Coordinates of C-alpha atoms in Angstrom, one line a residue:
M1 CA -27.6 16.7 -19.9
S2 CA -24.5 14.9 -18.8
T3 CA -24.5 12.4 -16.0
W4 CA -21.9 12.5 -13.2
L5 CA -19.8 10.9 -10.6
K6 CA -20.5 12.6 -7.3
N7 CA -19.6 12.7 -3.6
N8 CA -16.6 10.5 -4.2
V9 CA -14.0 9.6 -1.7
L10 CA -10.9 7.5 -1.4
L11 CA -10.2 6.3 2.2
I12 CA -6.6 5.7 3.0
T13 CA -5.8 4.1 6.3
A14 CA -2.7 2.7 7.9
S15 CA -4.5 -0.5 8.5
Y16 CA -1.4 -2.3 9.6
A17 CA 2.3 -2.0 9.5
I18 CA 4.7 -4.8 9.3
L19 CA 8.0 -4.9 11.1
L20 CA 10.2 -7.4 9.3
L21 CA 12.7 -9.2 11.4
A22 CA 15.4 -11.2 9.7
F23 CA 16.0 -14.5 11.5
T24 CA 18.8 -16.8 10.6
V25 CA 19.2 -20.4 11.8
I26 CA 22.8 -21.3 12.3
S27 CA 24.0 -24.8 13.0
E28 CA 27.0 -24.9 15.2
R29 CA 28.1 -28.4 14.1
S30 CA 29.5 -29.6 10.9
V31 CA 27.6 -31.9 8.6
E32 CA 29.8 -34.8 9.5
A33 CA 29.1 -34.2 13.2
A34 CA 25.4 -34.0 12.6
N35 CA 25.5 -37.2 10.8
D36 CA 26.8 -38.9 13.9
C37 CA 23.5 -38.2 15.5
T38 CA 21.5 -40.5 13.2
N39 CA 21.6 -43.4 15.6
T40 CA 21.6 -41.5 18.9
S41 CA 18.4 -40.7 20.6
N42 CA 19.8 -38.0 22.8
C43 CA 21.8 -36.0 20.3
K44 CA 21.7 -32.2 20.5
V45 CA 22.6 -29.6 17.9
Q46 CA 23.1 -26.0 18.9
V47 CA 21.0 -23.5 17.0
S48 CA 21.3 -19.7 17.2
F49 CA 18.6 -17.2 16.3
I50 CA 19.8 -13.9 15.1
G51 CA 17.2 -11.1 14.8
E52 CA 16.7 -7.4 15.1
Y53 CA 14.1 -5.6 17.1
L54 CA 13.3 -2.0 16.2
E55 CA 12.4 0.0 19.3
D56 CA 10.5 2.6 17.3
T57 CA 8.3 2.5 14.3
C58 CA 7.1 5.3 12.1
E59 CA 4.0 7.4 12.6
I60 CA 2.0 8.0 9.5
S61 CA 0.4 11.3 8.6
I62 CA -1.8 11.8 5.6
N63 CA -2.2 15.4 4.4
D64 CA -0.9 16.6 7.8
G65 CA -3.6 14.7 9.5
S66 CA -3.9 11.3 11.1
S67 CA -3.0 7.9 9.7
S68 CA -6.6 7.4 8.5
E69 CA -7.9 10.1 6.2
S70 CA -10.3 10.6 3.3
I71 CA -9.2 12.0 0.0
G72 CA -12.0 13.7 -1.9
L73 CA -12.1 13.2 -5.6
P74 CA -13.7 15.8 -7.9
T75 CA -17.1 15.4 -9.5
L76 CA -16.9 14.5 -13.1
S77 CA -19.2 13.9 -16.1
T78 CA -19.3 10.3 -17.1
S79 CA -18.6 11.5 -20.7
E80 CA -15.0 12.1 -19.6
L81 CA -14.5 8.4 -19.0
K82 CA -16.0 7.0 -22.2
N83 CA -13.0 4.9 -23.3
D84 CA -11.3 1.9 -21.6
A85 CA -8.3 2.9 -19.5
A86 CA -9.2 6.6 -19.6
E87 CA -8.0 8.5 -16.6
K88 CA -9.5 11.8 -15.3
G89 CA -10.1 13.7 -12.1
S90 CA -6.7 13.4 -10.4
Q91 CA -6.4 14.6 -6.8
D92 CA -3.0 15.0 -5.1
F93 CA -2.2 14.0 -1.5
K94 CA 0.8 13.5 0.6
I95 CA 2.0 10.9 3.2
A96 CA 4.6 11.8 5.8
L97 CA 6.5 9.4 8.0
R98 CA 7.4 10.8 11.4
L99 CA 9.4 9.7 14.4
C100 CA 11.0 6.9 12.5
P101 CA 14.1 4.9 13.5
V102 CA 17.0 6.8 12.1
N103 CA 19.3 5.8 9.3
R104 CA 16.6 3.4 7.9
T105 CA 15.0 2.9 4.6
V106 CA 11.2 2.3 4.9
L107 CA 9.1 1.1 2.0
L108 CA 5.6 2.3 1.8
K109 CA 3.1 0.1 -0.1
F110 CA -0.6 0.4 -0.8
V111 CA -2.7 -2.7 0.1
S112 CA -6.3 -3.7 0.1
A113 CA -8.4 -2.7 3.1
G114 CA -12.1 -2.7 4.0
S115 CA -14.6 -4.3 1.7
T116 CA -12.8 -3.5 -1.5
T117 CA -10.0 -5.5 -3.2
P118 CA -7.6 -4.4 -5.9
D119 CA -8.1 -5.5 -9.5
P120 CA -5.3 -7.9 -10.3
A121 CA -5.4 -6.9 -14.0
T122 CA -5.0 -3.1 -13.5
G123 CA -3.6 -2.8 -10.0
N124 CA -6.3 -0.3 -9.2
L125 CA -8.7 0.0 -6.3
Q126 CA -12.2 -1.2 -7.3
N127 CA -15.3 0.7 -6.4
E128 CA -17.6 -0.6 -3.7
V129 CA -20.6 -2.5 -5.0
A130 CA -23.9 -1.1 -3.8
V131 CA -27.1 0.7 -4.9
D132 CA -26.3 4.1 -6.4
Y133 CA -22.6 3.3 -6.8
S134 CA -20.9 3.9 -10.2
Q135 CA -20.0 0.8 -12.2
N136 CA -17.0 0.2 -14.4
V137 CA -14.9 2.8 -12.6
Q138 CA -11.8 2.3 -10.5
V139 CA -9.3 4.5 -8.7
R140 CA -5.7 4.5 -9.8
L141 CA -2.9 5.6 -7.4
R142 CA 0.3 7.2 -8.7
K143 CA 3.6 8.6 -7.4
A144 CA 4.1 12.3 -7.9
A145 CA 6.5 11.6 -10.8
G146 CA 3.9 9.5 -12.5
P147 CA 4.6 5.8 -12.0
Q148 CA 1.6 3.8 -10.9
M149 CA 1.5 2.5 -7.3
V150 CA 0.1 -1.0 -7.9
V151 CA -2.1 -1.9 -5.0
G152 CA -1.2 -5.2 -3.4
D153 CA 2.0 -5.6 -5.4
A154 CA 5.0 -6.4 -3.2
T155 CA 7.3 -4.8 -5.8
S156 CA 5.4 -1.5 -6.1
S157 CA 6.6 0.8 -3.3
Q158 CA 7.8 4.3 -2.4
E159 CA 11.1 4.5 -0.7
Y160 CA 11.4 6.7 2.4
V161 CA 15.0 7.3 3.4
I162 CA 15.1 8.3 7.0
P163 CA 18.1 10.6 7.9
S164 CA 20.3 10.5 10.9
T165 CA 18.4 13.5 12.3
G166 CA 15.1 11.5 12.3
A167 CA 13.4 14.4 10.4
D168 CA 10.0 13.8 8.8
V169 CA 10.1 12.5 5.3
T170 CA 7.2 13.3 2.9
H171 CA 6.3 11.9 -0.5
Y172 CA 3.5 13.0 -2.8
Y173 CA 0.9 10.9 -4.6
S174 CA -2.2 11.2 -6.7
A175 CA -5.5 9.4 -7.0
G176 CA -7.8 9.5 -10.0
Y177 CA -10.6 7.9 -11.8
Y178 CA -9.9 5.0 -14.2
A179 CA -12.4 3.6 -16.7
K180 CA -12.3 -0.2 -16.8
G181 CA -13.5 -2.2 -19.7
A182 CA -15.6 -1.6 -22.8
N183 CA -18.8 -0.8 -21.0
A184 CA -19.6 2.8 -20.2
V185 CA -19.0 4.2 -16.7
T186 CA -22.3 4.7 -15.1
Q187 CA -23.2 7.7 -12.9
G188 CA -23.1 7.2 -9.1
L189 CA -20.9 7.2 -6.1
V190 CA -17.3 6.1 -5.9
R191 CA -15.9 4.9 -2.6
T192 CA -12.9 2.7 -2.1
T193 CA -10.4 2.1 0.6
A194 CA -6.6 1.5 0.6
G195 CA -4.4 0.4 3.4
I196 CA -0.8 1.4 4.0
E197 CA 1.9 -1.2 4.7
L198 CA 5.4 -0.2 5.9
V199 CA 8.4 -2.4 5.5
Y200 CA 11.5 -1.5 7.5
Q201 CA 14.8 -2.4 5.9

C-alpha cells in the first residue's frame, strides 16, 4: 500500500510591503569650496534630500480573498516523489494588486515568513519540522508560464504594470511538491509559509 502526503497547505501572506524611496544627497558647493572648510570650525555645506512619497500603496488579494490565504495542495503518494528534484502535485493560484498608484510598475517577490526559511540551494520553501511532518519534501513556486519564483531572491520577481486607470492587475502562479535530495520523501504533513514583498518602481 502506498504512503501519502496529506492535509497539506501553503500559507501565503503579505507579511510586509516595502515602499522604496530614492534619496539623493546633493552638495551645493564645489570640491574646491568644500576644501576651504578644512581649517574652519564653523563651515556649512548645503545638502538637499530629494525623495518621493507614494500616497497610496497596493492592496493584495490572493484568489479573490484577503492578503493572507491558504493554498491547498493535493494528496499524493510518496512513490510519485522518488527521485531527487521530482515535481508533482501542482496547484494554481492568483494574486491581484488593487487600488495601486497609477502608472507604476510594482515588483512582487516571495520571501520567507513564519517559522520556515527558503532553501538557498533550490530557492524553494522548506517544510516545517515537527512530528508527523514529511521529510525531504519542499514546495516550489512558479509563474504561470513556468519560470521558478525563487523565494528570497531579490532578482526573482513578477512585474505588475499598473495602468493609468488604476485597474486591478492579476498574475497567476503555481505551487507544487519538490523532492529534495537522495533520501526518500517520507509520508506526513506539509506546511510552509511564504511572504509577499512589493517593490514600487
